[in-house]
């Protein structure tokens, strides 16, 4: 990617492959984050300098992630030695939920771009057919969908800022979506899991914004 003897289109494709291997926010959200933080010229297809800035951002995050994993592995070795065979949920949360590992706070503008990218995808997700789960009221599904849409729209309109009341509304909405899921295979999960992935990304972005402001 750094070798300017190669065509920019090939280096661009190599960066996309790298994001495929390491995309802490998910592929599309990570790409949106990198494209935005490569400003002031985020056109990675045509700007070699922007591509290199995006690569440096990705490499810094991956280095932070690897350091976290090394620390986690060392901690688990000690815990296993004293009989604690199961890691705490807080220790594995970083593996299950989107976040941007970094030695510095994540870019608020980068997270706004990531949320905006996934918000567009969320709006295109087919709505669940109520016949898939007749025990769930259609109104409950519609209410949760509208609430998540409202939380996302508010976050984007406020350019990455939500007050604590709105953040609490998001938390309650995510909890409601999780409660609708069914263990094992369920046709309804095919719709709800993409909702939940978007909700988790939005929650992380909101948490980062609140932490930066305080």
CSV table of N, CA, C and O in Angstrom, one decimal, residues 56-153:
chain,number,residue,atom,x,y,z
A,56,UNK,N,-2.4,4.5,8.1
A,56,UNK,CA,-1.7,4.8,9.4
A,56,UNK,C,-2.8,4.7,10.6
A,56,UNK,O,-2.5,4.2,11.7
A,57,UNK,N,-4.0,5.2,10.3
A,57,UNK,CA,-5.0,5.1,11.4
A,57,UNK,C,-5.4,3.7,11.7
A,57,UNK,O,-5.6,3.3,12.8
A,58,UNK,N,-5.5,2.9,10.6
A,58,UNK,CA,-5.9,1.5,10.8
A,58,UNK,C,-4.8,0.7,11.5
A,58,UNK,O,-5.0,-0.1,12.4
A,59,UNK,N,-3.5,1.0,11.1
A,59,UNK,CA,-2.4,0.3,11.8
A,59,UNK,C,-2.3,0.7,13.3
A,59,UNK,O,-2.0,-0.2,14.1
A,60,UNK,N,-2.5,1.9,13.6
A,60,UNK,CA,-2.4,2.3,15.0
A,60,UNK,C,-3.5,1.6,15.8
A,60,UNK,O,-3.3,1.2,16.9
A,61,UNK,N,-4.7,1.5,15.2
A,61,UNK,CA,-5.8,0.9,16.0
A,61,UNK,C,-5.5,-0.6,16.1
A,61,UNK,O,-5.7,-1.2,17.2
A,62,UNK,N,-4.9,-1.3,15.1
A,62,UNK,CA,-4.6,-2.7,15.2
A,62,UNK,C,-3.5,-2.9,16.2
A,62,UNK,O,-3.6,-3.9,17.0
A,63,UNK,N,-2.5,-2.0,16.3
A,63,UNK,CA,-1.5,-2.2,17.3
A,63,UNK,C,-2.1,-2.1,18.7
A,63,UNK,O,-1.7,-2.8,19.6
A,64,UNK,N,-3.0,-1.1,18.9
A,64,UNK,CA,-3.6,-1.0,20.2
A,64,UNK,C,-4.4,-2.2,20.5
A,64,UNK,O,-4.4,-2.7,21.7
A,65,UNK,N,-5.1,-2.8,19.5
A,65,UNK,CA,-5.9,-4.0,19.7
A,65,UNK,C,-5.0,-5.2,20.1
A,65,UNK,O,-5.3,-5.9,21.0
A,66,UNK,N,-3.9,-5.4,19.4
A,66,UNK,CA,-3.0,-6.5,19.7
A,66,UNK,C,-2.4,-6.3,21.1
A,66,UNK,O,-2.2,-7.3,21.8
A,67,UNK,N,-2.1,-5.1,21.5
A,67,UNK,CA,-1.6,-4.9,22.9
A,67,UNK,C,-2.7,-5.2,23.9
A,67,UNK,O,-2.3,-5.8,25.0
A,68,UNK,N,-3.9,-4.9,23.6
A,68,UNK,CA,-5.0,-5.3,24.5
A,68,UNK,C,-5.2,-6.8,24.6
A,68,UNK,O,-5.4,-7.4,25.7
A,69,UNK,N,-5.0,-7.5,23.5
A,69,UNK,CA,-5.1,-8.9,23.5
A,69,UNK,C,-4.0,-9.6,24.2
A,69,UNK,O,-4.2,-10.6,24.9
A,70,UNK,N,-2.8,-9.0,24.1
A,70,UNK,CA,-1.7,-9.5,24.9
A,70,UNK,C,-1.9,-9.4,26.4
A,70,UNK,O,-1.6,-10.3,27.2
A,71,UNK,N,-2.4,-8.2,26.8
A,71,UNK,CA,-2.7,-8.0,28.2
A,71,UNK,C,-3.8,-8.9,28.7
A,71,UNK,O,-3.7,-9.4,29.8
A,72,UNK,N,-4.8,-9.1,27.8
A,72,UNK,CA,-5.9,-10.0,28.2
A,72,UNK,C,-5.4,-11.5,28.4
A,72,UNK,O,-5.7,-12.2,29.3
A,73,UNK,N,-4.5,-11.9,27.4
A,73,UNK,CA,-4.0,-13.3,27.5
A,73,UNK,C,-3.1,-13.4,28.8
A,73,UNK,O,-3.2,-14.5,29.5
A,74,UNK,N,-2.3,-12.4,29.1
A,74,UNK,CA,-1.5,-12.5,30.3
A,74,UNK,C,-2.4,-12.6,31.6
A,74,UNK,O,-2.1,-13.3,32.5
A,75,UNK,N,-3.4,-11.8,31.6
A,75,UNK,CA,-4.3,-11.7,32.7
A,75,UNK,C,-5.0,-13.1,32.9
A,75,UNK,O,-5.2,-13.6,34.0
A,76,UNK,N,-5.4,-13.7,31.8
A,76,UNK,CA,-6.1,-14.9,31.8
A,76,UNK,C,-5.2,-16.1,32.3
A,76,UNK,O,-5.7,-17.0,33.0
A,77,UNK,N,-4.0,-16.0,32.0
A,77,UNK,CA,-3.0,-17.0,32.5
A,77,UNK,C,-3.0,-17.0,34.0
A,77,UNK,O,-3.0,-18.0,34.6
A,78,UNK,N,-2.9,-15.8,34.5
A,78,UNK,CA,-2.9,-15.6,36.0
A,78,UNK,C,-4.2,-16.1,36.6
A,78,UNK,O,-4.2,-16.8,37.6
A,79,UNK,N,-5.3,-15.8,36.0
A,79,UNK,CA,-6.6,-16.1,36.5
A,79,UNK,C,-6.8,-17.6,36.5
A,79,UNK,O,-7.3,-18.3,37.4
A,80,UNK,N,-6.4,-18.3,35.4
A,80,UNK,CA,-6.5,-19.7,35.3
A,80,UNK,C,-5.7,-20.4,36.3
A,80,UNK,O,-6.0,-21.5,36.9
A,81,UNK,N,-4.5,-19.8,36.6
A,81,UNK,CA,-3.6,-20.5,37.6
A,81,UNK,C,-4.2,-20.5,39.0
A,81,UNK,O,-3.9,-21.4,39.8
A,82,UNK,N,-5.1,-19.5,39.3
A,82,UNK,CA,-5.8,-19.5,40.6
A,82,UNK,C,-7.2,-20.1,40.5
A,82,UNK,O,-8.0,-20.0,41.5
A,83,UNK,N,-7.5,-20.8,39.4
A,83,UNK,CA,-8.8,-21.5,39.3
A,83,UNK,C,-10.0,-20.8,38.7
A,83,UNK,O,-11.1,-21.3,38.6
A,84,UNK,N,-9.8,-19.6,38.2
A,84,UNK,CA,-10.9,-18.9,37.5
A,84,UNK,C,-10.8,-19.2,36.0
A,84,UNK,O,-10.1,-18.6,35.2
A,85,UNK,N,-11.7,-20.2,35.7
A,85,UNK,CA,-11.6,-20.7,34.3
A,85,UNK,C,-12.4,-19.9,33.3
A,85,UNK,O,-12.2,-20.0,32.1
A,86,UNK,N,-13.4,-19.2,33.8
A,86,UNK,CA,-14.3,-18.4,32.9
A,86,UNK,C,-14.0,-16.9,33.0
A,86,UNK,O,-14.0,-16.4,34.1
A,87,UNK,N,-13.7,-16.3,31.9
A,87,UNK,CA,-13.4,-14.8,31.9
A,87,UNK,C,-14.7,-14.0,32.3
A,87,UNK,O,-15.8,-14.5,32.0
A,88,UNK,N,-14.5,-12.9,32.8
A,88,UNK,CA,-15.6,-12.0,33.1
A,88,UNK,C,-16.2,-11.4,31.9
A,88,UNK,O,-15.5,-11.3,30.9
A,89,UNK,N,-17.5,-11.2,31.9
A,89,UNK,CA,-18.2,-10.6,30.7
A,89,UNK,C,-17.6,-9.3,30.3
A,89,UNK,O,-17.5,-9.0,29.1
A,90,UNK,N,-17.1,-8.5,31.2
A,90,UNK,CA,-16.5,-7.2,30.9
A,90,UNK,C,-15.2,-7.4,30.1
A,90,UNK,O,-14.8,-6.6,29.3
A,91,UNK,N,-14.5,-8.5,30.3
A,91,UNK,CA,-13.3,-8.8,29.6
A,91,UNK,C,-13.5,-9.2,28.2
A,91,UNK,O,-12.7,-9.0,27.3
A,92,UNK,N,-14.6,-9.9,27.9
A,92,UNK,CA,-14.9,-10.3,26.6
A,92,UNK,C,-15.8,-9.4,25.8
A,92,UNK,O,-16.0,-9.6,24.6
A,93,UNK,N,-16.3,-8.3,26.4
A,93,UNK,CA,-17.1,-7.4,25.7
A,93,UNK,C,-16.4,-6.7,24.5
A,93,UNK,O,-17.0,-6.4,23.5
A,94,UNK,N,-15.1,-6.5,24.7
A,94,UNK,CA,-14.3,-5.9,23.6
A,94,UNK,C,-14.3,-6.8,22.4
A,94,UNK,O,-14.0,-6.3,21.3
A,95,UNK,N,-14.5,-8.1,22.5
A,95,UNK,CA,-14.5,-9.0,21.4
A,95,UNK,C,-15.9,-9.1,20.8
A,95,UNK,O,-16.0,-9.5,19.6
A,96,UNK,N,-16.9,-8.8,21.5
A,96,UNK,CA,-18.3,-9.0,21.1
A,96,UNK,C,-19.0,-7.8,20.5
A,96,UNK,O,-20.0,-7.9,19.8
A,97,UNK,N,-18.5,-6.6,20.9
A,97,UNK,CA,-19.1,-5.4,20.5
A,97,UNK,C,-18.2,-4.5,19.7
A,97,UNK,O,-17.0,-4.5,19.9
A,98,UNK,N,-18.7,-3.6,18.8
A,98,UNK,CA,-17.9,-2.7,18.0
A,98,UNK,C,-17.2,-1.7,18.9
A,98,UNK,O,-17.9,-1.1,19.8
A,99,UNK,N,-16.0,-1.4,18.7
A,99,UNK,CA,-15.3,-0.3,19.3
A,99,UNK,C,-14.0,-0.1,18.5
A,99,UNK,O,-13.6,-0.9,17.7
A,100,UNK,N,-13.4,1.1,18.8
A,100,UNK,CA,-12.2,1.5,18.0
A,100,UNK,C,-11.0,1.6,19.0
A,100,UNK,O,-10.8,2.6,19.7
A,101,UNK,N,-10.2,0.5,19.0
A,101,UNK,CA,-9.1,0.5,19.9
A,101,UNK,C,-8.1,1.6,19.4
A,101,UNK,O,-7.8,1.7,18.2
A,102,UNK,N,-7.5,2.3,20.4
A,102,UNK,CA,-6.6,3.4,20.0
A,102,UNK,C,-5.9,3.9,21.3
A,102,UNK,O,-6.5,3.8,22.4
A,103,UNK,N,-4.7,4.4,21.1
A,103,UNK,CA,-4.0,5.0,22.2
A,103,UNK,C,-4.6,6.4,22.5
A,103,UNK,O,-4.4,7.0,23.6
A,104,UNK,N,-5.4,7.0,21.6
A,104,UNK,CA,-6.1,8.2,21.8
A,104,UNK,C,-7.6,8.0,21.7
A,104,UNK,O,-8.0,7.0,21.1
A,105,UNK,N,-8.4,9.0,22.2
A,105,UNK,CA,-9.9,8.8,22.0
A,105,UNK,C,-10.2,8.7,20.5
A,105,UNK,O,-9.6,9.3,19.7
A,106,UNK,N,-11.2,7.9,20.2
A,106,UNK,CA,-11.6,7.7,18.8
A,106,UNK,C,-12.1,9.1,18.2
A,106,UNK,O,-12.5,10.0,19.0
A,107,UNK,N,-12.0,9.2,16.9
A,107,UNK,CA,-12.5,10.4,16.2
A,107,UNK,C,-14.0,10.5,16.3
A,107,UNK,O,-14.7,9.6,15.8
A,108,UNK,N,-14.5,11.6,16.8
A,108,UNK,CA,-16.0,11.8,16.8
A,108,UNK,C,-16.6,11.8,15.4
A,108,UNK,O,-17.6,11.3,15.1
A,109,UNK,N,-15.9,12.6,14.5
A,109,UNK,CA,-16.3,12.7,13.2
A,109,UNK,C,-16.3,11.3,12.5
A,109,UNK,O,-17.2,11.0,11.7
A,110,UNK,N,-15.2,10.5,12.8
A,110,UNK,CA,-15.2,9.2,12.2
A,110,UNK,C,-16.3,8.3,12.6
A,110,UNK,O,-16.9,7.6,11.8
A,111,UNK,N,-16.7,8.4,13.9
A,111,UNK,CA,-17.8,7.6,14.4
A,111,UNK,C,-19.1,8.1,13.8
A,111,UNK,O,-20.0,7.3,13.5
A,112,UNK,N,-19.3,9.4,13.6
A,112,UNK,CA,-20.5,9.9,13.0
A,112,UNK,C,-20.6,9.4,11.6
A,112,UNK,O,-21.7,8.9,11.2
A,113,UNK,N,-19.5,9.3,10.9
A,113,UNK,CA,-19.5,8.8,9.5
A,113,UNK,C,-19.9,7.3,9.5
A,113,UNK,O,-20.6,6.8,8.7
A,114,UNK,N,-19.3,6.6,10.5
A,114,UNK,CA,-19.6,5.1,10.6
A,114,UNK,C,-21.1,4.9,10.9
A,114,UNK,O,-21.8,4.0,10.3
A,115,UNK,N,-21.7,5.7,11.8
A,115,UNK,CA,-23.1,5.6,12.2
A,115,UNK,C,-24.0,6.0,11.0
A,115,UNK,O,-24.9,5.3,10.7
A,116,UNK,N,-23.6,7.0,10.3
A,116,UNK,CA,-24.4,7.5,9.1
A,116,UNK,C,-24.4,6.4,8.1
A,116,UNK,O,-25.4,6.1,7.4
A,117,UNK,N,-23.2,5.7,7.9
A,117,UNK,CA,-23.2,4.7,6.9
A,117,UNK,C,-24.1,3.5,7.2
A,117,UNK,O,-24.8,3.0,6.4
A,118,UNK,N,-24.1,3.1,8.5
A,118,UNK,CA,-24.9,2.0,8.9
A,118,UNK,C,-26.3,2.3,9.1
A,118,UNK,O,-27.2,1.5,9.0
A,119,UNK,N,-26.6,3.6,9.4
A,119,UNK,CA,-28.0,4.1,9.5
A,119,UNK,C,-28.7,3.9,8.1
A,119,UNK,O,-29.8,3.5,8.0
A,120,UNK,N,-27.9,4.3,7.0
A,120,UNK,CA,-28.5,4.1,5.7
A,120,UNK,C,-28.8,2.7,5.4
A,120,UNK,O,-29.9,2.3,4.9
A,121,UNK,N,-27.9,1.8,5.9
A,121,UNK,CA,-28.2,0.3,5.7
A,121,UNK,C,-29.4,-0.1,6.5
A,121,UNK,O,-30.2,-0.9,6.1
A,122,UNK,N,-29.5,0.4,7.8
A,122,UNK,CA,-30.6,0.0,8.7
A,122,UNK,C,-31.9,0.4,8.0
A,122,UNK,O,-32.9,-0.4,8.1
A,123,UNK,N,-32.0,1.5,7.4
A,123,UNK,CA,-33.2,2.0,6.8
A,123,UNK,C,-33.6,1.1,5.6
A,123,UNK,O,-34.8,1.0,5.2
A,124,UNK,N,-32.7,0.3,5.0
A,124,UNK,CA,-33.0,-0.6,3.9
A,124,UNK,C,-33.3,-2.0,4.3
A,124,UNK,O,-33.6,-2.8,3.5
A,125,UNK,N,-33.1,-2.3,5.6
A,125,UNK,CA,-33.3,-3.7,6.1
A,125,UNK,C,-34.8,-4.0,5.9
A,125,UNK,O,-35.6,-3.2,6.4
A,126,UNK,N,-35.1,-5.1,5.3
A,126,UNK,CA,-36.6,-5.5,5.2
A,126,UNK,C,-37.2,-5.6,6.6
A,126,UNK,O,-36.6,-6.1,7.6
A,127,UNK,N,-38.4,-5.1,6.7
A,127,UNK,CA,-39.1,-5.2,8.0
A,127,UNK,C,-39.6,-6.6,8.3
A,127,UNK,O,-40.1,-7.3,7.4
A,128,UNK,N,-39.5,-7.1,9.5
A,128,UNK,CA,-40.0,-8.5,9.8
A,128,UNK,C,-41.5,-8.7,9.5
A,128,UNK,O,-42.3,-7.8,9.9
A,129,UNK,N,-41.8,-9.8,9.0
A,129,UNK,CA,-43.2,-10.2,8.8
A,129,UNK,C,-43.7,-10.7,10.1
A,129,UNK,O,-43.1,-11.6,10.7
A,130,UNK,N,-44.8,-10.2,10.6
A,130,UNK,CA,-45.3,-10.6,11.9
A,130,UNK,C,-45.7,-12.1,12.0
A,130,UNK,O,-45.7,-12.7,13.1
A,131,UNK,N,-45.9,-12.7,10.8
A,131,UNK,CA,-46.2,-14.1,10.8
A,131,UNK,C,-45.0,-15.0,11.2
A,131,UNK,O,-45.1,-16.2,11.6
A,132,UNK,N,-43.8,-14.4,11.2
A,132,UNK,CA,-42.6,-15.2,11.7
A,132,UNK,C,-42.6,-15.5,13.1
A,132,UNK,O,-42.0,-16.4,13.6
A,133,UNK,N,-43.3,-14.6,13.9
A,133,UNK,CA,-43.3,-14.8,15.4
A,133,UNK,C,-44.6,-14.3,15.9
A,133,UNK,O,-44.7,-13.2,16.3
A,134,UNK,N,-45.7,-15.1,15.8
A,134,UNK,CA,-47.0,-14.6,16.1
A,134,UNK,C,-47.2,-14.3,17.6
A,134,UNK,O,-48.2,-13.6,17.9
A,135,UNK,N,-46.3,-14.7,18.5
A,135,UNK,CA,-46.4,-14.4,19.9
A,135,UNK,C,-46.0,-12.9,20.2
A,135,UNK,O,-46.1,-12.5,21.3
A,136,UNK,N,-45.3,-12.3,19.2
A,136,UNK,CA,-44.9,-10.9,19.4
A,136,UNK,C,-45.8,-9.9,18.7
A,136,UNK,O,-46.1,-10.1,17.5
A,137,UNK,N,-46.2,-8.9,19.4
A,137,UNK,CA,-47.2,-8.0,18.9
A,137,UNK,C,-46.4,-7.1,17.8
A,137,UNK,O,-45.3,-6.7,18.0
A,138,UNK,N,-47.1,-6.9,16.7
A,138,UNK,CA,-46.6,-6.1,15.6
A,138,UNK,C,-46.2,-4.7,16.1
A,138,UNK,O,-45.2,-4.1,15.8
A,139,UNK,N,-47.1,-4.2,17.0
A,139,UNK,CA,-46.9,-2.8,17.5
A,139,UNK,C,-45.5,-2.7,18.3
A,139,UNK,O,-44.9,-1.7,18.3
A,140,UNK,N,-45.1,-3.8,19.0
A,140,UNK,CA,-43.9,-3.8,19.7
A,140,UNK,C,-42.7,-3.7,18.8
A,140,UNK,O,-41.8,-2.9,19.0
A,141,UNK,N,-42.8,-4.5,17.7
A,141,UNK,CA,-41.7,-4.4,16.7
A,141,UNK,C,-41.6,-3.0,16.1
A,141,UNK,O,-40.5,-2.4,16.0
A,142,UNK,N,-42.8,-2.5,15.7
A,142,UNK,CA,-42.8,-1.1,15.1
A,142,UNK,C,-42.3,-0.1,16.1
A,142,UNK,O,-41.6,0.8,15.7
A,143,UNK,N,-42.6,-0.2,17.3
A,143,UNK,CA,-42.2,0.8,18.3
A,143,UNK,C,-40.7,0.8,18.5
A,143,UNK,O,-40.1,1.8,18.5
A,144,UNK,N,-40.1,-0.4,18.6
A,144,UNK,CA,-38.6,-0.5,18.7
A,144,UNK,C,-37.9,0.0,17.5
A,144,UNK,O,-36.9,0.7,17.6
A,145,UNK,N,-38.4,-0.3,16.3
A,145,UNK,CA,-37.8,0.1,15.1
A,145,UNK,C,-37.8,1.7,15.0
A,145,UNK,O,-36.8,2.3,14.7
A,146,UNK,N,-39.0,2.2,15.4
A,146,UNK,CA,-39.1,3.7,15.4
A,146,UNK,C,-38.2,4.3,16.4
A,146,UNK,O,-37.6,5.4,16.1
A,147,UNK,N,-38.1,3.7,17.6
A,147,UNK,CA,-37.3,4.3,18.6
A,147,UNK,C,-35.8,4.3,18.2
A,147,UNK,O,-35.1,5.3,18.4
A,148,UNK,N,-35.3,3.2,17.6
A,148,UNK,CA,-34.0,3.1,17.2
A,148,UNK,C,-33.7,4.1,16.1
A,148,UNK,O,-32.7,4.8,16.1
A,149,UNK,N,-34.6,4.2,15.2
A,149,UNK,CA,-34.5,5.2,14.1
A,149,UNK,C,-34.4,6.6,14.7
A,149,UNK,O,-33.6,7.4,14.2
A,150,UNK,N,-35.3,6.9,15.7
A,150,UNK,CA,-35.3,8.2,16.3
A,150,UNK,C,-34.0,8.5,17.0
A,150,UNK,O,-33.4,9.6,16.9
A,151,UNK,N,-33.4,7.5,17.7
A,151,UNK,CA,-32.1,7.7,18.4
A,151,UNK,C,-31.0,8.0,17.4
A,151,UNK,O,-30.2,8.9,17.6
A,152,UNK,N,-31.0,7.2,16.3
A,152,UNK,CA,-29.9,7.4,15.3
A,152,UNK,C,-30.1,8.8,14.6
A,152,UNK,O,-29.1,9.5,14.4
A,153,UNK,N,-31.3,9.2,14.3
A,153,UNK,CA,-31.5,10.5,13.7
A,153,UNK,C,-31.1,11.6,14.6
A,153,UNK,O,-30.5,12.6,14.2
